[in-house]
Amino acid sequence: MRSILFLPTDKIERLPKALGSGADKVIFDLEDGLAGDKKVVGRSNFADLANRNYDGQSDKFLLRINALDTQEYQEDIKMLKSLSTLPYSIAIPKIESPDECRTFLDDVGKKVLILPQIETPRGIANIETWECSDIEFSGIGFGSADYCASTGGDMGKASLAYGRGKIINAAAIYNTIALDGVWLDFKDPEGCKAETEYVKSMGFKGRFAIHPDQIKPIHDAYRPSSEELEWAKGVLEEAKTAGTGAFKYQGRMVDAPVLAVARLIISRED
């Protein structure tokens, strides 16, 4: 999931454009991307799509619901319980503990992958200490804008470094992927690409997008360079004859973690 494109559920007529953008996933939004007076029609639109069996693309779609402490969440649960099939994953905003994920699973009464969005100082503080072996994650998302709204940060690299680091470390602990927040200026593709290259270097495996025009710069950032591909292919080729232990390639030691990096680079070739 290099790219997950937000689509407000009251604008479901834009789905063909969202899919045409090449985004790896589309996340329908019932929360911040939807005005309060649009949430009823948003739920109805999503239910209509679900009742069409997601047009045969359920694995392509996620849904972001409202936070657990809101009345809108209760309405979201009623809608989800009425569906015969849920989408690929449900994103839950402002999560601060694994018990909140369990509450959602109990409320909905169905098995589904969870994408907790960590957006609050308490959520960031707690994220590395979860006891959550019973929960299946599709990833862990960083709600950078909401986080900075709480801390007073300016959404520059320095203000996000601590939160990003915690998300990346937690994702590794729980054997899932870290997903960065949105690049807010959708008219600045170069800025989007540059920041995506930066968060990729930190360990984020993908990020959210708010406009179809952001998909190409995100994918370009995750696409390995010719030099990276040449190195990765050379490492893996050398590994075929090097035996089971560590070996040297281009003057540097290669062991199991380095091989994993080479395989990751190859997987991003397309």
CSV table of C-alpha atoms in Angstrom, one decimal:
chain,number,residue,atom,x,y,z
A,1,MET,CA,0.0,0.0,0.0
A,2,ARG,CA,2.2,2.8,-1.3
A,3,SER,CA,-0.7,5.1,-1.7
A,4,ILE,CA,-4.2,5.2,-0.1
A,5,LEU,CA,-6.4,7.9,-1.7
A,6,PHE,CA,-9.1,9.5,0.4
A,7,LEU,CA,-12.6,9.8,-1.2
A,8,PRO,CA,-15.4,11.5,0.8
A,9,THR,CA,-18.4,9.2,0.6
A,10,ASP,CA,-20.7,12.0,-0.4
A,11,LYS,CA,-18.6,12.3,-3.6
A,12,ILE,CA,-18.8,8.7,-4.6
A,13,GLU,CA,-19.4,9.7,-8.2
A,14,ARG,CA,-15.7,10.5,-8.2
A,15,LEU,CA,-14.8,6.8,-7.7
A,16,PRO,CA,-13.9,6.2,-11.4
A,17,LYS,CA,-11.4,9.1,-11.2
A,18,ALA,CA,-10.0,7.8,-7.9
A,19,LEU,CA,-9.5,4.3,-9.4
A,20,GLY,CA,-8.1,5.8,-12.6
A,21,SER,CA,-5.4,7.6,-10.6
A,22,GLY,CA,-3.5,4.3,-10.0
A,23,ALA,CA,-3.8,4.5,-6.2
A,24,ASP,CA,-3.1,1.2,-4.6
A,25,LYS,CA,-6.1,1.6,-2.3
A,26,VAL,CA,-9.1,3.9,-2.0
A,27,ILE,CA,-10.3,4.9,1.4
A,28,PHE,CA,-13.8,6.1,1.7
A,29,ASP,CA,-14.2,8.7,4.4
A,30,LEU,CA,-17.0,9.1,6.8
A,31,GLU,CA,-15.0,11.3,9.3
A,32,ASP,CA,-13.1,14.6,8.8
A,33,GLY,CA,-13.5,14.6,5.0
A,34,LEU,CA,-17.3,14.8,5.4
A,35,ALA,CA,-19.4,17.6,6.7
A,36,GLY,CA,-21.8,16.7,9.5
A,37,ASP,CA,-24.9,17.2,7.3
A,38,LYS,CA,-23.4,14.9,4.6
A,39,LYS,CA,-22.8,11.8,6.8
A,40,VAL,CA,-26.2,10.3,6.3
A,41,VAL,CA,-25.9,10.4,2.5
A,42,GLY,CA,-22.3,9.2,2.8
A,43,ARG,CA,-23.3,6.1,4.7
A,44,SER,CA,-26.1,5.4,2.2
A,45,ASN,CA,-23.6,5.8,-0.7
A,46,PHE,CA,-21.1,3.4,0.9
A,47,ALA,CA,-23.9,0.8,1.7
A,48,ASP,CA,-25.0,1.0,-1.9
A,49,LEU,CA,-21.5,0.2,-3.1
A,50,ALA,CA,-21.2,-2.6,-0.6
A,51,ASN,CA,-24.5,-4.1,-1.7
A,52,ARG,CA,-23.1,-4.2,-5.2
A,53,ASN,CA,-20.3,-6.3,-3.7
A,54,TYR,CA,-18.0,-3.3,-4.2
A,55,ASP,CA,-18.2,-3.8,-7.9
A,56,GLY,CA,-16.0,-6.8,-7.5
A,57,GLN,CA,-13.1,-4.8,-6.0
A,58,SER,CA,-13.6,-5.2,-2.2
A,59,ASP,CA,-9.8,-5.7,-1.7
A,60,LYS,CA,-9.2,-2.3,-3.2
A,61,PHE,CA,-11.3,-0.4,-0.7
A,62,LEU,CA,-11.0,0.8,2.9
A,63,LEU,CA,-13.4,2.8,5.0
A,64,ARG,CA,-12.6,5.4,7.6
A,65,ILE,CA,-15.3,5.6,10.2
A,66,ASN,CA,-15.9,8.2,13.0
A,67,ALA,CA,-14.1,8.1,16.3
A,68,LEU,CA,-15.5,5.8,19.0
A,69,ASP,CA,-16.6,8.6,21.3
A,70,THR,CA,-19.0,10.2,18.8
A,71,GLN,CA,-22.7,9.6,18.1
A,72,GLU,CA,-21.7,9.3,14.4
A,73,TYR,CA,-19.7,6.2,15.3
A,74,GLN,CA,-22.9,4.5,16.5
A,75,GLU,CA,-24.6,5.3,13.2
A,76,ASP,CA,-21.5,3.9,11.4
A,77,ILE,CA,-21.8,0.7,13.3
A,78,LYS,CA,-25.5,0.3,12.4
A,79,MET,CA,-24.6,0.7,8.7
A,80,LEU,CA,-21.6,-1.7,8.9
A,81,LYS,CA,-23.7,-4.4,10.7
A,82,SER,CA,-26.3,-4.2,7.8
A,83,LEU,CA,-23.7,-5.1,5.2
A,84,SER,CA,-23.1,-8.7,4.2
A,85,THR,CA,-19.4,-8.0,3.3
A,86,LEU,CA,-17.0,-5.5,4.7
A,87,PRO,CA,-14.3,-3.8,2.7
A,88,TYR,CA,-10.6,-4.8,2.9
A,89,SER,CA,-10.0,-2.8,6.1
A,90,ILE,CA,-11.6,-0.3,8.5
A,91,ALA,CA,-9.6,2.7,9.5
A,92,ILE,CA,-10.4,4.0,13.0
A,93,PRO,CA,-9.4,7.6,13.9
A,94,LYS,CA,-7.9,8.9,17.1
A,95,ILE,CA,-7.1,5.4,18.5
A,96,GLU,CA,-5.1,5.4,21.8
A,97,SER,CA,-5.2,1.8,22.9
A,98,PRO,CA,-5.8,-1.7,21.5
A,99,ASP,CA,-9.0,-2.0,23.7
A,100,GLU,CA,-10.6,0.6,21.4
A,101,CYS,CA,-9.9,-1.7,18.4
A,102,ARG,CA,-11.4,-4.6,20.4
A,103,THR,CA,-14.5,-2.4,21.2
A,104,PHE,CA,-15.0,-1.8,17.5
A,105,LEU,CA,-14.7,-5.5,16.6
A,106,ASP,CA,-17.1,-6.4,19.3
A,107,ASP,CA,-19.6,-3.7,18.2
A,108,VAL,CA,-19.5,-4.6,14.5
A,109,GLY,CA,-19.5,-8.4,15.2
A,110,LYS,CA,-17.5,-9.2,12.1
A,111,LYS,CA,-13.9,-10.1,11.4
A,112,VAL,CA,-12.0,-7.4,9.5
A,113,LEU,CA,-8.5,-5.9,9.3
A,114,ILE,CA,-8.0,-2.8,11.4
A,115,LEU,CA,-6.1,0.3,10.5
A,116,PRO,CA,-5.7,2.3,13.6
A,117,GLN,CA,-4.9,6.0,13.0
A,118,ILE,CA,-2.7,7.4,15.7
A,119,GLU,CA,-3.4,11.1,15.9
A,120,THR,CA,-3.2,12.2,19.6
A,121,PRO,CA,-0.3,12.7,22.0
A,122,ARG,CA,-1.6,9.9,24.2
A,123,GLY,CA,-1.9,7.6,21.2
A,124,ILE,CA,1.7,8.3,20.2
A,125,ALA,CA,2.8,7.8,23.8
A,126,ASN,CA,1.1,4.4,24.1
A,127,ILE,CA,1.6,2.9,20.6
A,128,GLU,CA,4.7,0.8,21.4
A,129,THR,CA,3.2,-0.8,24.4
A,130,TRP,CA,0.1,-2.5,23.0
A,131,GLU,CA,-0.9,-6.1,23.9
A,132,CYS,CA,-2.5,-6.8,20.6
A,133,SER,CA,-1.7,-10.3,19.3
A,134,ASP,CA,-5.4,-11.0,18.9
A,135,ILE,CA,-5.9,-8.0,16.5
A,136,GLU,CA,-5.2,-8.2,12.7
A,137,PHE,CA,-3.8,-5.0,11.3
A,138,SER,CA,-3.6,-3.8,7.7
A,139,GLY,CA,-1.2,-1.1,8.9
A,140,ILE,CA,-0.8,1.7,11.4
A,141,GLY,CA,-1.5,5.2,10.2
A,142,PHE,CA,-0.1,8.5,11.4
A,143,GLY,CA,-2.6,11.3,11.7
A,144,SER,CA,0.0,14.0,11.4
A,145,ALA,CA,-2.3,17.0,11.0
A,146,ASP,CA,-4.4,16.2,14.1
A,147,TYR,CA,-1.2,15.4,16.0
A,148,CYS,CA,0.3,18.8,15.2
A,149,ALA,CA,-3.0,20.5,16.1
A,150,SER,CA,-2.6,19.0,19.6
A,151,THR,CA,1.1,19.7,20.0
A,152,GLY,CA,1.3,23.1,18.3
A,153,GLY,CA,3.8,21.8,15.7
A,154,ASP,CA,4.1,23.3,12.3
A,155,MET,CA,4.0,19.9,10.4
A,156,GLY,CA,7.7,20.4,9.4
A,157,LYS,CA,10.1,17.5,9.7
A,158,ALA,CA,11.2,18.4,13.2
A,159,SER,CA,7.6,18.6,14.6
A,160,LEU,CA,6.7,15.2,13.1
A,161,ALA,CA,10.0,13.3,13.8
A,162,TYR,CA,9.1,11.9,17.2
A,163,GLY,CA,5.6,10.8,16.2
A,164,ARG,CA,6.8,9.3,12.9
A,165,GLY,CA,9.5,7.3,14.7
A,166,LYS,CA,7.1,5.9,17.2
A,167,ILE,CA,4.7,4.8,14.4
A,168,ILE,CA,7.5,3.1,12.4
A,169,ASN,CA,8.8,1.3,15.5
A,170,ALA,CA,5.4,0.1,16.5
A,171,ALA,CA,4.6,-1.2,13.1
A,172,ALA,CA,7.8,-3.3,13.2
A,173,ILE,CA,6.9,-4.6,16.6
A,174,TYR,CA,3.4,-5.7,15.4
A,175,ASN,CA,4.6,-7.0,12.1
A,176,THR,CA,2.6,-4.6,10.0
A,177,ILE,CA,3.3,-1.5,7.9
A,178,ALA,CA,3.7,2.1,8.8
A,179,LEU,CA,1.6,4.6,6.8
A,180,ASP,CA,2.4,8.3,6.9
A,181,GLY,CA,-0.1,11.1,6.9
A,182,VAL,CA,-1.1,13.4,4.0
A,183,TRP,CA,0.8,16.0,2.1
A,184,LEU,CA,-1.6,18.9,2.4
A,185,ASP,CA,-0.6,21.0,-0.6
A,186,PHE,CA,-2.1,18.9,-3.5
A,187,LYS,CA,-0.8,21.5,-6.0
A,188,ASP,CA,2.8,20.8,-5.0
A,189,PRO,CA,3.7,17.5,-6.5
A,190,GLU,CA,7.5,18.0,-6.1
A,191,GLY,CA,7.0,18.7,-2.4
A,192,CYS,CA,4.9,15.6,-2.1
A,193,LYS,CA,7.5,13.5,-3.8
A,194,ALA,CA,10.4,14.9,-1.8
A,195,GLU,CA,8.6,14.3,1.5
A,196,THR,CA,7.6,10.9,0.4
A,197,GLU,CA,11.2,10.1,-0.3
A,198,TYR,CA,12.1,11.3,3.2
A,199,VAL,CA,9.5,9.2,4.9
A,200,LYS,CA,10.4,6.2,2.8
A,201,SER,CA,13.9,6.5,4.1
A,202,MET,CA,12.6,6.5,7.6
A,203,GLY,CA,10.7,3.2,7.1
A,204,PHE,CA,7.2,4.2,6.0
A,205,LYS,CA,5.9,1.7,3.5
A,206,GLY,CA,3.2,4.1,2.1
A,207,ARG,CA,1.1,7.1,2.8
A,208,PHE,CA,-2.3,8.6,2.5
A,209,ALA,CA,-3.2,11.0,-0.3
A,210,ILE,CA,-6.0,13.7,-0.6
A,211,HIS,CA,-6.0,14.2,-4.4
A,212,PRO,CA,-5.5,11.9,-7.4
A,213,ASP,CA,-2.7,14.1,-8.6
A,214,GLN,CA,-0.6,13.0,-5.6
A,215,ILE,CA,-0.5,9.4,-6.6
A,216,LYS,CA,2.2,9.7,-9.3
A,217,PRO,CA,4.7,11.6,-7.1
A,218,ILE,CA,4.1,9.1,-4.3
A,219,HIS,CA,4.7,6.1,-6.6
A,220,ASP,CA,7.7,7.9,-8.2
A,221,ALA,CA,9.2,8.3,-4.7
A,222,TYR,CA,8.8,4.6,-3.9
A,223,ARG,CA,10.1,3.4,-7.2
A,224,PRO,CA,13.7,2.4,-6.8
A,225,SER,CA,16.4,4.1,-8.9
A,226,SER,CA,18.4,2.2,-11.5
A,227,GLU,CA,21.4,2.2,-9.1
A,228,GLU,CA,19.3,0.7,-6.3
A,229,LEU,CA,17.9,-2.0,-8.6
A,230,GLU,CA,21.3,-2.8,-10.0
A,231,TRP,CA,22.7,-3.2,-6.4
A,232,ALA,CA,19.7,-5.3,-5.2
A,233,LYS,CA,19.8,-7.6,-8.2
A,234,GLY,CA,23.5,-8.1,-7.8
A,235,VAL,CA,23.2,-8.9,-4.1
A,236,LEU,CA,20.5,-11.5,-4.7
A,237,GLU,CA,22.4,-13.0,-7.6
A,238,GLU,CA,25.6,-13.3,-5.4
A,239,ALA,CA,23.5,-14.8,-2.6
A,240,LYS,CA,22.7,-17.8,-4.9
A,241,THR,CA,26.3,-19.0,-4.7
A,242,ALA,CA,27.4,-17.6,-1.3
A,243,GLY,CA,25.9,-20.3,0.9
A,244,THR,CA,23.9,-19.7,4.0
A,245,GLY,CA,26.1,-17.3,5.9
A,246,ALA,CA,27.1,-13.7,5.5
A,247,PHE,CA,29.1,-12.7,2.4
A,248,LYS,CA,30.8,-9.6,0.9
A,249,TYR,CA,29.4,-7.7,-2.1
A,250,GLN,CA,31.0,-4.6,-3.6
A,251,GLY,CA,33.2,-4.4,-0.5
A,252,ARG,CA,30.4,-4.5,2.0
A,253,MET,CA,29.1,-7.2,4.2
A,254,VAL,CA,25.7,-8.8,3.3
A,255,ASP,CA,23.6,-10.7,5.8
A,256,ALA,CA,19.9,-11.6,6.3
A,257,PRO,CA,18.7,-8.1,7.0
A,258,VAL,CA,20.6,-6.7,3.9
A,259,LEU,CA,19.0,-9.4,1.8
A,260,ALA,CA,15.6,-8.4,3.1
A,261,VAL,CA,16.3,-4.8,2.0
A,262,ALA,CA,17.4,-6.0,-1.5
A,263,ARG,CA,14.1,-8.0,-1.9
A,264,LEU,CA,12.1,-5.0,-0.8
A,265,ILE,CA,13.8,-2.9,-3.5
A,266,ILE,CA,13.0,-5.5,-6.1
A,267,SER,CA,9.4,-5.7,-5.0
A,268,ARG,CA,9.0,-1.9,-5.7
A,269,GLU,CA,10.3,-2.1,-9.2
A,270,ASP,CA,6.9,-1.8,-10.8
